[in-house]
Structures are given as structure tokens and as C-alpha cells.
XYZ file of C-alpha atoms in Angstrom:
711
model
C -66.345 -53.814 -35.795
C -69.248 -51.378 -34.763
C -67.643 -51.031 -31.350
C -64.207 -49.990 -32.923
C -66.030 -47.380 -35.082
C -67.891 -46.096 -31.950
C -64.652 -45.678 -30.007
C -62.940 -44.038 -32.843
C -65.811 -41.610 -33.312
C -66.000 -40.885 -29.669
C -62.014 -40.124 -29.600
C -62.542 -37.812 -32.502
C -65.236 -36.009 -30.927
C -63.152 -35.788 -27.611
C -60.313 -34.265 -29.594
C -62.482 -31.933 -31.404
C -63.764 -30.571 -28.165
C -60.320 -30.108 -26.638
C -59.311 -28.350 -29.843
C -62.383 -26.129 -29.588
C -61.618 -25.496 -25.882
C -57.990 -24.571 -26.708
C -59.093 -22.151 -29.395
C -61.575 -20.577 -27.142
C -58.959 -19.919 -24.577
C -56.461 -18.610 -26.937
C -58.876 -16.459 -28.870
C -61.748 -15.373 -26.612
C -60.085 -15.439 -23.192
C -57.794 -12.491 -22.635
C -55.119 -13.386 -19.904
C -54.868 -9.530 -19.074
C -58.141 -9.762 -17.294
C -56.523 -11.844 -14.641
C -53.891 -9.163 -13.769
C -55.906 -7.616 -11.001
C -56.562 -10.970 -9.514
C -53.050 -12.082 -9.492
C -51.919 -8.758 -8.041
C -54.495 -9.107 -5.343
C -53.275 -12.707 -4.560
C -49.770 -11.182 -4.277
C -50.998 -8.541 -1.780
C -52.663 -11.228 0.342
C -49.097 -12.601 0.758
C -47.747 -9.287 1.738
C -46.052 -8.845 -1.719
C -46.548 -5.686 -3.751
C -46.880 -6.750 -7.468
C -47.630 -4.465 -10.443
C -47.955 -5.914 -13.876
C -47.744 -2.911 -16.285
C -47.040 -4.849 -19.506
C -49.153 -7.392 -21.180
C -49.834 -10.964 -20.377
C -49.728 -13.528 -23.098
C -50.060 -17.268 -23.121
C -49.938 -20.356 -25.458
C -50.753 -23.932 -24.861
C -49.525 -25.846 -27.910
C -47.018 -27.092 -28.645
C -45.780 -26.041 -25.149
C -47.435 -24.426 -22.304
C -45.897 -20.705 -22.334
C -46.647 -17.393 -20.550
C -45.078 -14.081 -21.377
C -45.246 -11.130 -18.743
C -44.313 -7.578 -19.777
C -42.969 -4.984 -17.449
C -43.458 -5.775 -13.847
C -42.409 -4.438 -10.580
C -42.240 -6.592 -7.286
C -41.440 -5.632 -3.716
C -42.329 -6.312 -0.118
C -42.151 -4.416 3.161
C -42.581 -7.736 5.200
C -40.566 -10.300 3.312
C -36.869 -9.965 2.261
C -37.856 -9.453 -1.341
C -35.858 -6.691 -2.914
C -37.453 -4.048 -5.123
C -37.344 -5.617 -8.579
C -38.294 -4.272 -12.001
C -38.542 -6.739 -15.030
C -38.699 -5.648 -18.513
C -40.054 -8.822 -19.771
C -40.221 -12.677 -18.527
C -41.083 -15.608 -20.479
C -41.596 -19.249 -19.412
C -42.191 -22.167 -21.391
C -43.166 -25.757 -20.113
C -43.105 -29.153 -21.719
C -46.709 -30.536 -21.542
C -45.735 -34.151 -22.023
C -43.140 -33.921 -19.312
C -45.581 -32.452 -16.745
C -47.960 -35.499 -17.505
C -44.930 -37.639 -16.476
C -44.586 -35.699 -13.093
C -41.530 -33.750 -14.256
C -41.004 -30.022 -14.438
C -39.434 -29.921 -17.883
C -38.925 -26.325 -18.641
C -38.308 -25.567 -22.236
C -37.022 -22.060 -21.709
C -36.770 -19.279 -19.142
C -36.102 -15.878 -20.547
C -35.662 -12.772 -18.410
C -34.869 -9.472 -19.918
C -34.026 -6.133 -18.106
C -34.037 -7.195 -14.481
C -33.333 -4.198 -12.216
C -32.881 -5.531 -8.570
C -32.213 -3.003 -5.686
C -30.918 -4.650 -2.550
C -31.518 -2.440 0.574
C -30.046 -4.858 3.101
C -28.125 -8.128 3.688
C -31.279 -10.013 4.302
C -32.482 -9.105 0.705
C -29.056 -10.042 -0.582
C -29.295 -13.511 1.263
C -32.741 -14.123 -0.070
C -31.451 -13.377 -3.714
C -28.462 -15.570 -3.322
C -30.761 -18.493 -2.008
C -33.216 -18.080 -4.910
C -31.411 -20.764 -7.256
C -31.141 -23.223 -4.389
C -34.882 -22.792 -3.682
C -35.712 -23.233 -7.302
C -33.735 -26.423 -7.322
C -35.538 -27.575 -4.315
C -38.956 -27.343 -6.062
C -38.930 -30.946 -6.352
C -39.337 -31.608 -2.673
C -37.760 -30.499 0.615
C -37.552 -32.002 3.996
C -37.920 -30.313 7.275
C -34.450 -29.153 7.153
C -34.689 -27.722 3.575
C -32.343 -30.463 2.076
C -32.952 -31.577 -1.490
C -34.321 -35.024 -1.616
C -34.203 -37.568 -4.387
C -37.139 -38.045 -6.741
C -38.416 -41.633 -7.466
C -41.722 -41.377 -9.410
C -42.333 -45.126 -9.034
C -42.230 -45.091 -5.101
C -43.597 -41.558 -4.445
C -47.119 -41.252 -3.181
C -49.180 -39.379 -5.620
C -50.368 -37.073 -2.987
C -46.839 -35.592 -2.652
C -46.676 -34.898 -6.561
C -42.976 -34.683 -6.455
C -41.482 -32.987 -9.562
C -37.925 -33.485 -11.124
C -36.605 -30.070 -12.413
C -35.122 -29.800 -15.875
C -34.539 -26.596 -17.958
C -33.771 -26.813 -21.620
C -32.659 -23.380 -21.892
C -32.115 -20.300 -19.442
C -31.425 -16.868 -20.626
C -31.077 -13.805 -18.430
C -29.636 -10.714 -19.962
C -29.385 -6.942 -19.466
C -29.669 -7.323 -15.621
C -28.652 -5.050 -12.939
C -28.206 -5.490 -9.197
C -27.556 -2.634 -6.753
C -25.821 -3.986 -3.709
C -26.506 -2.837 -0.051
C -25.213 0.654 0.754
C -22.058 0.946 2.929
C -21.103 4.106 4.949
C -18.097 5.798 3.582
C -15.360 6.673 6.290
C -14.869 10.365 7.112
C -16.786 13.307 8.194
C -19.327 14.385 5.344
C -18.466 11.361 3.255
C -21.193 10.109 0.845
C -22.784 6.656 1.005
C -20.895 4.114 -1.187
C -22.836 1.911 -3.580
C -21.495 -1.045 -5.478
C -23.531 -2.056 -8.603
C -23.455 -5.077 -10.790
C -24.318 -4.104 -14.380
C -24.733 -5.808 -17.704
C -25.466 -9.172 -15.988
C -26.189 -12.145 -18.331
C -26.543 -15.700 -17.479
C -26.933 -18.565 -20.121
C -27.484 -22.195 -19.540
C -28.591 -25.205 -21.502
C -30.059 -28.549 -20.606
C -30.015 -27.818 -16.944
C -31.070 -30.832 -14.797
C -30.564 -32.272 -11.441
C -29.854 -35.889 -12.532
C -26.234 -35.689 -12.724
C -25.871 -34.637 -16.381
C -23.284 -32.044 -17.141
C -24.584 -28.729 -18.604
C -22.776 -25.409 -19.477
C -23.093 -22.175 -17.669
C -21.884 -18.658 -18.889
C -22.080 -15.782 -16.460
C -21.010 -12.240 -17.338
C -21.267 -8.761 -15.512
C -19.619 -5.564 -15.002
C -18.868 -4.651 -11.201
C -18.777 -1.072 -10.411
C -17.320 0.305 -7.022
C -16.349 3.704 -6.135
C -13.230 2.239 -4.330
C -11.905 0.805 -7.698
C -10.228 3.076 -10.167
C -12.292 1.356 -13.164
C -14.890 -1.090 -13.920
C -14.277 -4.665 -13.201
C -15.592 -6.959 -15.927
C -16.151 -10.437 -14.914
C -16.711 -13.679 -16.867
C -17.360 -17.226 -15.634
C -17.688 -20.369 -17.664
C -17.914 -23.947 -16.518
C -19.617 -27.280 -16.846
C -21.951 -27.996 -14.076
C -23.169 -31.273 -12.625
C -25.835 -31.459 -9.891
C -26.858 -34.893 -8.541
C -29.882 -34.310 -6.555
C -30.046 -37.717 -5.060
C -26.572 -37.660 -3.507
C -26.563 -33.787 -3.157
C -23.346 -33.542 -5.292
C -22.265 -30.555 -7.261
C -19.248 -30.361 -9.408
C -17.721 -27.556 -11.676
C -15.364 -28.979 -14.270
C -12.964 -26.904 -16.319
C -14.174 -23.624 -14.546
C -12.775 -20.403 -15.742
C -12.999 -16.923 -14.050
C -11.604 -14.038 -15.931
C -11.381 -10.510 -14.367
C -10.371 -7.343 -16.210
C -10.033 -4.025 -14.493
C -9.900 -1.286 -16.986
C -6.791 -1.512 -19.172
C -4.929 -3.751 -16.598
C -3.788 -7.324 -17.517
C -6.582 -9.770 -17.061
C -6.612 -12.158 -14.108
C -7.470 -15.687 -15.326
C -8.533 -18.304 -12.710
C -8.951 -21.956 -13.724
C -10.070 -24.640 -11.254
C -12.284 -27.796 -10.715
C -14.515 -28.008 -7.857
C -16.497 -30.733 -6.077
C -19.115 -30.209 -3.292
C -20.687 -33.320 -1.460
C -23.735 -32.328 0.353
C -24.054 -35.631 2.071
C -20.490 -35.932 3.321
C -20.483 -32.043 3.757
C -17.085 -31.730 2.057
C -15.704 -29.386 -0.665
C -12.587 -29.788 -2.640
C -10.851 -27.365 -5.228
C -8.381 -28.965 -7.657
C -6.054 -27.751 -10.309
C -6.468 -24.172 -9.163
C -4.203 -21.841 -11.403
C -4.293 -18.046 -11.207
C -2.547 -16.119 -14.154
C -2.040 -12.331 -14.056
C 0.568 -11.171 -16.395
C 3.876 -12.676 -15.258
C 2.261 -13.731 -11.900
C 1.305 -17.534 -11.816
C -0.205 -19.138 -8.679
C -1.279 -22.728 -8.308
C -3.265 -24.179 -5.421
C -5.323 -26.849 -3.975
C -7.827 -26.968 -1.212
C -10.338 -29.254 0.738
C -12.774 -28.591 3.397
C -15.165 -30.621 5.604
C -17.878 -29.930 8.159
C -19.035 -26.971 5.947
C -22.090 -26.416 8.074
C -20.527 -26.824 11.509
C -17.005 -26.531 12.710
C -15.402 -26.192 9.369
C -11.883 -27.774 8.833
C -9.706 -27.000 5.737
C -6.394 -27.521 4.139
C -4.868 -25.562 1.466
C -1.494 -25.826 -0.414
C -0.429 -22.359 -2.041
C 2.381 -21.795 -4.498
C 3.037 -18.405 -5.972
C 5.632 -18.871 -8.608
C 8.651 -16.651 -8.970
C 7.727 -13.584 -10.818
C 9.029 -10.219 -11.681
C 6.882 -7.958 -9.456
C 8.446 -4.891 -10.708
C 7.166 -5.595 -14.213
C 3.594 -6.135 -12.805
C 3.615 -3.029 -10.916
C 4.514 -1.161 -14.202
C 1.401 -3.038 -15.833
C -0.577 -1.639 -13.096
C 0.952 1.909 -13.848
C 2.343 2.049 -10.421
C 5.485 4.274 -10.363
C 8.606 2.233 -9.850
C 11.165 4.908 -10.829
C 12.426 5.284 -7.307
C 12.966 1.445 -7.042
C 16.320 0.395 -8.315
C 16.276 -1.863 -11.438
C 17.759 -4.795 -9.512
C 14.851 -4.920 -7.040
C 11.616 -6.914 -7.086
C 12.715 -9.000 -9.957
C 11.991 -12.311 -8.251
C 9.157 -12.689 -5.788
C 7.702 -15.942 -4.587
C 5.692 -17.493 -1.965
C 4.537 -21.010 -0.887
C 2.964 -22.507 2.194
C 0.736 -25.390 3.543
C -2.385 -23.893 5.375
C -4.624 -25.765 7.764
C -7.396 -24.177 9.756
C -10.856 -24.104 11.275
C -13.123 -21.227 12.277
C -11.054 -20.888 15.445
C -7.387 -21.206 14.208
C -5.207 -20.991 11.279
C -1.817 -22.852 10.965
C 0.584 -21.935 8.171
C 3.387 -24.467 7.594
C 6.474 -24.588 5.595
C 6.473 -20.902 4.653
C 8.846 -19.967 2.028
C 9.057 -16.204 0.930
C 11.543 -15.371 -1.830
C 12.459 -11.680 -2.214
C 15.178 -11.471 -5.005
C 18.211 -13.002 -3.256
C 16.602 -13.233 0.194
C 14.790 -16.265 1.386
C 12.575 -16.394 4.419
C 11.335 -19.844 5.826
C 9.168 -20.531 8.796
C 5.780 -21.165 10.258
C 2.871 -19.198 11.591
C -0.112 -19.897 13.988
C -3.066 -17.708 14.546
C -5.894 -18.319 16.750
C -9.140 -16.407 15.699
C -11.463 -17.142 18.657
C -11.021 -15.514 22.049
C -8.563 -15.344 23.394
C -6.819 -14.526 20.035
C -3.144 -15.376 19.569
C -0.391 -14.953 17.072
C 2.874 -16.912 16.786
C 5.317 -16.200 13.908
C 8.732 -17.832 13.550
C 10.744 -16.795 10.417
C 14.385 -17.332 9.509
C 16.007 -15.393 6.723
C 19.188 -14.923 4.705
C 20.895 -11.555 3.879
C 18.569 -8.661 3.199
C 19.974 -5.618 1.577
C 17.632 -2.609 2.179
C 19.738 -0.498 -0.002
C 18.575 -2.591 -3.069
C 15.078 -1.389 -2.502
C 15.731 2.201 -1.155
C 18.057 3.376 -3.903
C 20.596 6.188 -3.814
C 17.837 8.538 -2.285
C 17.271 6.110 0.621
C 19.614 7.615 3.093
C 18.136 11.154 2.607
C 14.687 9.743 2.724
C 15.496 8.061 5.981
C 16.805 11.447 7.431
C 13.655 13.277 6.253
C 11.496 10.496 7.749
C 13.409 10.939 11.062
C 13.094 14.675 11.125
C 9.360 14.596 10.129
C 8.627 11.981 12.795
C 9.691 14.177 15.573
C 6.290 15.640 16.180
C 4.242 12.729 14.877
C 1.371 11.866 17.256
C 1.829 8.711 19.335
C -1.010 6.927 17.684
C 0.855 7.150 14.283
C 4.348 6.746 15.791
C 3.401 3.405 17.287
C 0.782 2.336 14.706
C 2.858 -0.449 13.285
C 2.866 -1.926 16.836
C -0.511 -0.738 18.099
C -2.560 -2.133 15.091
C -1.565 -5.854 15.679
C -2.118 -5.347 19.504
C -5.589 -4.027 18.782
C -6.396 -7.161 16.741
C -5.090 -9.506 19.593
C -7.342 -7.642 21.860
C -6.525 -9.689 25.241
C -4.864 -12.350 23.482
C -1.058 -12.925 23.180
C 1.378 -12.677 20.222
C 4.781 -14.118 19.965
C 7.319 -13.271 17.210
C 10.766 -14.720 16.565
C 12.729 -13.538 13.711
C 16.228 -14.413 12.742
C 18.154 -12.718 9.844
C 21.723 -13.681 8.837
C 22.263 -10.156 7.676
C 20.403 -6.802 7.270
C 22.093 -4.005 5.472
C 21.056 -0.327 5.285
C 22.762 2.770 4.039
C 24.060 3.381 7.646
C 24.538 -0.106 9.093
C 25.112 -3.637 8.438
C 23.514 -5.839 11.085
C 24.593 -9.582 11.193
C 23.112 -12.476 13.037
C 20.038 -10.297 13.883
C 17.680 -11.947 16.474
C 14.316 -10.480 17.618
C 12.049 -12.189 20.096
C 9.117 -10.559 21.671
C 5.799 -11.142 23.339
C 2.692 -8.984 23.328
C -0.405 -8.905 25.451
C -2.920 -6.302 26.420
C -1.058 -3.442 24.566
C 2.221 -4.564 26.442
C 5.167 -5.731 24.582
C 8.027 -7.768 26.192
C 11.119 -7.586 24.202
C 12.838 -10.713 25.164
C 15.792 -10.301 22.830
C 17.162 -7.915 20.273
C 20.636 -9.027 19.432
C 22.899 -8.269 16.422
C 26.567 -8.033 15.572
C 27.332 -4.681 14.054
C 30.067 -1.905 13.992
C 32.613 -4.455 14.889
C 30.865 -5.550 18.077
C 27.526 -6.781 19.360
C 24.498 -5.442 20.871
C 21.942 -7.086 23.151
C 18.680 -5.420 24.335
C 15.796 -6.404 26.383
C 12.947 -4.378 27.606
C 9.220 -3.552 27.628
C 6.876 -1.205 25.840
C 3.488 -0.321 27.508
C 0.959 1.270 25.129
C -1.931 0.921 27.605
C -1.993 4.707 28.288
C -1.908 7.934 26.064
C 1.818 8.356 27.241
C 3.487 5.097 25.936
C 6.196 3.982 28.260
C 9.571 2.219 27.311
C 11.964 0.307 29.583
C 15.171 -0.994 27.894
C 18.191 -2.908 29.195
C 21.198 -2.752 26.575
C 24.605 -4.367 26.516
C 27.061 -3.299 23.934
C 30.490 -4.858 23.438
C 33.379 -3.737 21.142
C 31.396 -1.205 19.298
C 33.669 0.765 16.934
C 33.008 4.489 17.600
C 34.875 5.276 14.323
C 32.382 3.048 12.315
C 29.552 4.472 14.107
C 30.684 7.987 13.329
C 31.181 7.187 9.740
C 27.780 5.297 9.504
C 25.742 8.083 10.988
C 27.939 10.994 9.664
C 28.104 12.633 13.209
C 31.696 13.780 13.092
C 32.160 12.120 16.666
C 34.988 13.661 18.922
C 36.221 10.350 20.138
C 37.096 7.017 18.535
C 37.629 3.465 20.272
C 35.871 0.346 21.106
C 32.799 0.924 23.055
C 31.522 -1.279 25.900
C 28.216 -0.292 27.498
C 25.905 -1.501 30.118
C 22.771 0.622 30.299
C 19.212 0.585 31.974
C 17.121 3.242 30.307
C 13.435 4.447 30.597
C 11.470 6.975 28.718
C 7.816 7.936 27.924
C 6.136 9.952 25.288
C 3.926 10.023 22.343
C 6.398 11.632 19.878
C 10.106 11.213 19.036
C 10.856 14.600 20.758
C 8.924 13.541 23.923
C 10.885 10.218 24.020
C 14.081 12.052 23.710
C 13.164 14.637 26.363
C 11.930 12.058 28.892
C 14.912 9.741 28.488
C 16.465 8.711 31.682
C 19.157 6.105 32.221
C 22.290 5.007 34.095
C 24.841 2.482 33.554
C 28.512 1.677 33.109
C 30.721 2.720 30.120
C 34.157 1.638 28.806
C 36.038 2.774 25.774
C 39.098 0.672 24.892
C 41.931 2.551 23.059
C 40.289 5.770 22.802
C 41.425 8.547 20.625
C 40.219 12.017 21.140
C 40.355 13.499 17.590
C 39.517 17.131 17.786
C 41.724 18.339 20.805
C 44.959 17.359 22.460
C 44.767 17.142 26.412
C 48.461 16.419 26.655
C 49.294 19.662 24.791
C 47.044 21.794 27.106
C 48.740 20.266 30.188
C 52.229 20.836 28.761
C 51.479 24.498 27.735
C 50.385 25.136 31.329
C 53.690 23.603 32.676
C 55.779 25.692 30.094
C 54.079 28.868 31.216
C 54.777 28.236 34.881
C 58.377 27.013 34.325
C 58.946 29.750 31.713
C 60.332 27.545 29.056
C 59.550 27.328 25.400
C 56.363 25.151 24.913
C 56.497 22.336 22.507
C 54.975 23.128 19.228
C 54.532 20.089 17.099
C 51.656 18.327 18.524
C 49.305 15.844 16.957
C 45.754 17.109 16.486
C 44.124 14.522 18.860
C 45.063 12.539 22.030
C 45.414 8.777 22.278
C 44.448 7.648 25.896
C 44.320 4.717 28.052
C 40.984 3.007 28.481
C 38.149 5.276 29.624
C 35.922 3.917 32.309
C 32.837 5.979 33.519
C 29.558 5.960 35.156
C 26.997 6.994 32.446
C 23.801 8.987 33.111
C 21.115 9.856 30.469
C 18.696 12.782 31.063
C 16.939 13.947 28.031
C 19.354 14.617 25.164
C 22.220 14.930 27.706
C 24.822 12.234 28.282
C 26.873 12.670 31.511
C 29.964 10.726 32.418
C 30.579 11.239 36.124
C 33.067 10.351 37.203
C 35.320 9.013 34.601
C 38.958 7.867 34.617
C 41.630 7.427 31.956
C 45.200 8.690 31.107
C 48.144 8.756 28.838
C 51.746 7.899 29.618
C 52.572 9.126 33.153
C 49.575 11.538 33.043
C 46.299 10.244 34.709
C 42.974 11.828 33.923
C 39.745 11.836 35.924
C 36.684 14.003 35.984
C 33.288 14.433 34.280
C 31.886 15.178 31.013
C 28.669 16.235 29.404
C 27.642 15.669 25.807
C 24.494 17.441 24.664
C 23.002 16.039 21.611
C 20.413 18.837 21.313
C 22.862 21.509 21.034
C 25.481 19.259 19.536
C 28.230 20.332 22.053
C 30.370 18.835 24.718
C 31.793 20.051 28.168
C 34.738 17.772 29.555
C 36.591 18.485 32.735
C 39.851 16.698 32.648
C 41.710 16.731 36.215
C 45.184 15.874 35.218
C 47.982 14.386 37.546
C 51.661 13.751 36.437
C 53.714 11.028 37.979
C 57.288 11.523 36.754
C 59.134 14.076 34.787
C 57.694 13.305 31.305
C 54.042 13.152 30.258
C 54.740 10.339 27.724
C 57.442 9.239 25.429
C 56.728 11.901 22.833
C 55.409 14.563 25.427
C 56.904 17.236 27.452
C 59.281 17.104 30.364
C 58.146 18.762 33.604
C 60.813 19.708 36.122
C 58.779 21.667 38.652
C 57.712 19.547 41.534
C 54.916 22.060 42.066
C 53.239 20.767 38.767
C 54.106 17.106 39.224
C 51.903 14.875 41.554
C 49.355 17.765 41.490
C 45.807 17.922 40.207
C 45.810 20.292 37.143
C 42.112 20.676 35.859
C 41.738 21.288 32.199
C 38.368 22.345 30.581
C 37.650 21.179 27.100
C 34.291 22.902 25.790
C 33.019 23.406 22.212
C 30.571 22.381 19.556
C 30.997 19.247 17.662
C 31.589 21.048 14.346
C 34.011 23.638 15.742
C 36.158 21.397 17.976
C 39.879 21.941 17.819
C 43.205 22.935 19.343
C 41.562 26.059 20.994
C 38.727 23.937 22.715
C 40.916 23.226 25.855
C 42.286 25.583 28.251
C 43.186 25.619 32.076
C 40.210 25.532 34.367
C 39.594 28.010 37.047
C 42.597 29.725 38.746
C 45.052 26.939 38.370
C 47.568 29.064 36.470
C 47.474 32.230 38.628
C 47.849 29.850 41.624
C 50.956 28.248 40.200
C 52.484 31.538 39.279
C 51.872 32.991 42.644
C 53.551 30.019 44.230
C 56.545 30.480 41.819
C 56.979 34.216 42.813
C 56.816 33.477 46.399
C 59.226 30.631 46.220
C 61.639 33.004 44.359
C 61.312 35.544 47.142
C 62.098 32.932 49.772
C 64.975 31.675 48.013
C 66.555 35.094 47.568
C 69.442 36.648 49.759
C 67.108 38.974 51.682
C 67.299 38.709 55.421
C 64.699 36.804 57.189
C 62.609 39.561 58.395
C 62.519 41.522 54.953
C 61.821 38.290 53.100
C 58.864 37.482 55.418
C 57.407 40.969 55.031
C 57.682 41.020 51.295
C 56.213 37.525 51.063
C 53.245 38.533 53.399
C 52.646 41.684 51.254
C 52.499 39.592 48.051
C 50.225 37.034 49.622
C 47.726 39.968 50.668
C 47.849 41.471 47.148
C 47.348 38.029 45.424
C 44.520 37.059 48.008
C 46.764 34.183 49.234
């Protein structure tokens, strides 16, 4: 009994001493006296620490410390310049005795972090993982499981747990990025009003809630981007498994519709895999679902993704973003959808089963991209009918004309930018594009069975095929484009069959002089950095055929018959049609700048054959046609004129037709050279020779006339 009393008395005395010691520490010892020592210890580690605020602590019921205004930075370590208005940490004493870091609370208010470089940003991003690894880390920095019963006491492993985490009023200035353009100011992105709240945080696999909110300010954005993230997080330290269940990310940019993203995520550190399930993005009328998985995250990553953008009214979404859609017809952009299966690694990306829906048009196909040298791109798309008038509206035709006119002096780097940019990305790699479209309609043309196949490498494009059915016929083109020099070079081989010149004239509103079915085989070359230069440097040659040609603006048969009537001194035929219907025209064709030359060409009508040469100048919009006519028989055609004079029949009669496109008419054609004078001279001389004059007198008069007429 005495022993028990002695033990109890001893315990009471010990507890009394402990209470006296605690009271002494709390009342007598001022923790602020330790600030110089703490700051010196930090300087010994090449860390600049300034504690401007007060230090305060408590021991019971929990070990707690409160730090006032503090500044932290380092010129040696990747520690950003940081200011803290106040920081408080509270630990569970009983849990510490059980070799666990049981944090009752962490409270940080008014943190201001200034990141000067990416190394500091990486250090800040790694801070949570470093805190989680406080328990123990291996040589590779991997988190290890805690087993208090088996751990050596010298190691003193600790299992981390936080009852409450509260960070508020934080600000993070991101590293500066240089703005493009001369004299541009440095751009700075800032995260403001950051708050992070968590409860019952642990590494033992118990779920705990996390709420993160902040405002993102970027000079490139029209407004502040408000961000909120909520999820139930689970971290299993032993298996290195992290899950985020019922995660929700909400983004709001000014007064625009919010972007809501919901998903579930699992990361397995031991298997080095990541999976994202039940991903759904909602933004106004836009809805997207997806799933993804990845493995070998720390090495040669491999991933698979399924993406499905549901059909949405894109024009409505554009209006919500205050983007002007007045120029877009109401029946356009009312149904836009996309889906694909993606597979990839660090070196390559493969998009299978691509489906793109644009209103009534559907594209399907596949794409492959190699990201590592040598880069490559393979795209294979097949589409139904696409009506560009639906998107250009009534003003589209005028806009196209203005764009063409404006592009005449555009520098080569801008003119060929749509081609040059992908080639620059490919570097020395290779690109292949195969595009097939059932029909493409514009204000000018309707192209059916459009096929485009090309290969690109080292700023060279090989046009393997550009084929289409249009204007009642077909067009097939092959060629090459070389962009390796400042003066791009183009080589094209074109084959046209049964192209309706009437339809072409109506489509392009050119007021063409001739109609018919065009057949053309052409080999052309040009070079230049502007549209004008490409026109001016154009050279080409080939064969041309026009079946059933109809010269609309002038009548060659009328010009011939007028000459015959003048020579024969008969009344000319007066009622002629405005144009001329000829037999097939066959010609050699040459291109030189904006001039088209047919030399020679052959044609005819009825008993009248035609040959000669012709020049069409697209620059001056004029033509110059030499028609050498020859009549076989007495009548030019069934509805033509009768020519009795043998001096005119079976003789070359040249006729020149020359005018501007917009002024061509009956007066455009006239006899060429001195043919009329020659015919009249021959007629006078014949009359004299047929007169009743004696032989000497007749010869004398004929000689005199020939001398006067230079014959």
C-alpha cells in the first residue's frame, strides 16, 4: 500500500513539474527571440528568410505555431520570391508519439509567389508531392509504404495526415514570356484569389474532399478566367495509387457561357498507368464525351483516347461568344460534330475512324502523324457534297472577286502560307494527303468527284492528282510546286475533256467570244511570289480542240461574202446571224504571260475552210484572229452566199478579226492586207483582156494599168 502511494505521489510530482515547465515556456519564453537564429539557419542553407511578423506557439491541447508576415527567397535554390501574410500549423501531440504526422490544421493567408523561371515553377508544382513524401523516400524519390511495426526506430518513418488545409487570398505570378513584335511589352500571366480547402487529408486510401478556386489573368485573353475544381481524392501511399472521383472543373471567361468538365481519374504509380473515365465537357449547346488511358508515363508513353463531340449548333455558340455571324447565312453551322479514336506515343499519333459532320456534309477518314524526326503526316479523307455558297452567302461571289484582286500583289510568303506552314512543320519529313469529295459547289462552279492527292517533302509538293468533273466535262492535273527558293516554281500538266465554254463563260462572267466543247492538253510552267508574277511568268504549250464551236460576236462567213460581193459587184447578203458556227477547231496552243496564242489552227464551215493564228490577251481583254479562208465550190454554206468568180474560189482570202471582248461585233472583222485591191486589179485587167481591142492596144493598156497599180 505504501508503494502505491509512493508511485502516485511521484507521478503527481512529475505532472506538476511538466505543467510548470509548459507554463514557463508559454509565459516566460518569448518565441520571437528565436527569429534571428531561425533566419541565420536559413541563410546557412542559402535561403533568404525575413520574419517581419510575430511568432507565437502553444503546446496544449495541440502543438501549434503561428508566424506573421514572412518573406522567403533564394538566389541558389529554385525557390521563388514568396511573401506570406500569416501561416499557422497545428500538430496532434498524441499522434506524434505514435510516430505519425497528424496535422490538425494548416492555414496560409495572403501568399504572394513570384515565379521568375520554369525551374521555380517546377519546384512549386513539386511541393505537394515533396510534402507527401515526408514519410520516407527511396533513392529514386518514390513514396514508400509505412509499417510502424516493422520499421527500424532509427528511420523514424512518419505517416502524413492533415485534418484541415486552408489556403486563401493567394497570388502566383507566372514566368514572363516575351511578346511578339518590335517594341512589344513583356506578357505576364497571374493567378489571383487562389484558395485551396481540404479536410481529413491522408495517404492511407481514405477519400477526402478538395476544393480549389482561382482567377487566371492573361493579357492574351479578353477577360479574367475564373476556375473552380472540386473532387474526392484518394491517395494510397503503399500502392502509389491516386484517384479523383466525381471531379468537376468549371471555367468561366467573363460573361461567356461556363465550361463544365466532369471526369473520374485513376493513376497507378506502381503500374505507371493513368486512366480517365466518364469525361464530359459541356459549354452552352456543345457537349463532348471522352475516355482515355495511358501507360509508361515515365518512359515511352502510350495512350488511347476516344473523343465524341456531339452535334451542336455552332452558330448559336458563336453568338454566345459575341462573335459576329451576320455574314453567315442562317442555314449554316447549325450542325457540327466530330468523333475519332486516337492512339499515340511521344513519337506518333494515329487518328482512326474520323467522322466530321458539317451541316449536311460528312467527312470520314484516318490520319497519322509522326512527331519525331523525320516527321510525317498522312491524311485520308472522304466527303459527301459540300456547298460553299451555304457559308459564303450572297456576298460570297463579290468577296471572292475582291480577294482575288487584293491578292495580286500579296507577297509570296503570304500567298503560299497555307502550303508553307505545314511544310515548315514537316521540316525534312514527308506529308501525304488524299482527299475525295462527292461534290463541291461555289458561286462559280460545281465540282463533282473531286480527287486531290499530293505528297510534300523539303518544301516541295508533288501533285499526284487533281481531278474533277465540272462544266460538263472533266479536268485532270498533275504537277509540282517548289517553295525552296524565294521565287516559287510551279509545273503543271493538265488534261481537259468536253469542257463547256458556254458554262465557263456564264460561271466566271467573262463574256467569252466563243462557245463549244473544249479539249485541252497543256504543259505549263511559271514562277513568282505574287499572283501578278505567276501570270506574267507563265509559259506553256499543248494541243487544243473545240468541238462544235460557235463564235458569238462576229460572223466570218459574212466577212468573206462581203469581199466576194465587192469583187463581183453584186448586192451583198444582208441578213446574217450575229455569230459563226464552225467545224471543230484544232490548234497548237502556247501560253506566254497573259497571252494565249493559237498557231496554227484549222477549222471551217460548209465549203469554206479556215486556218491561221489567233492571240487572246487576258491582260488587255482583247483578241486578234487571222482567218485565212478558202472556198471549195460555188456556195459557202447552205445558208451562205454564192461565189461565181473563180478568182475568189480556191484562193486564200485572209480576214482579220480584232477587238476588245466587250466591244466585239459585226465591225470586228475586215479583209486583211491588200487582198481586196488585188482582186479588183485582177478584175479590171481581165475586163481589158476580154475587150475587143486589138492585141497591141490591149497589151499596152494592160501594161500601163499594171504599172500604175504596182503589179
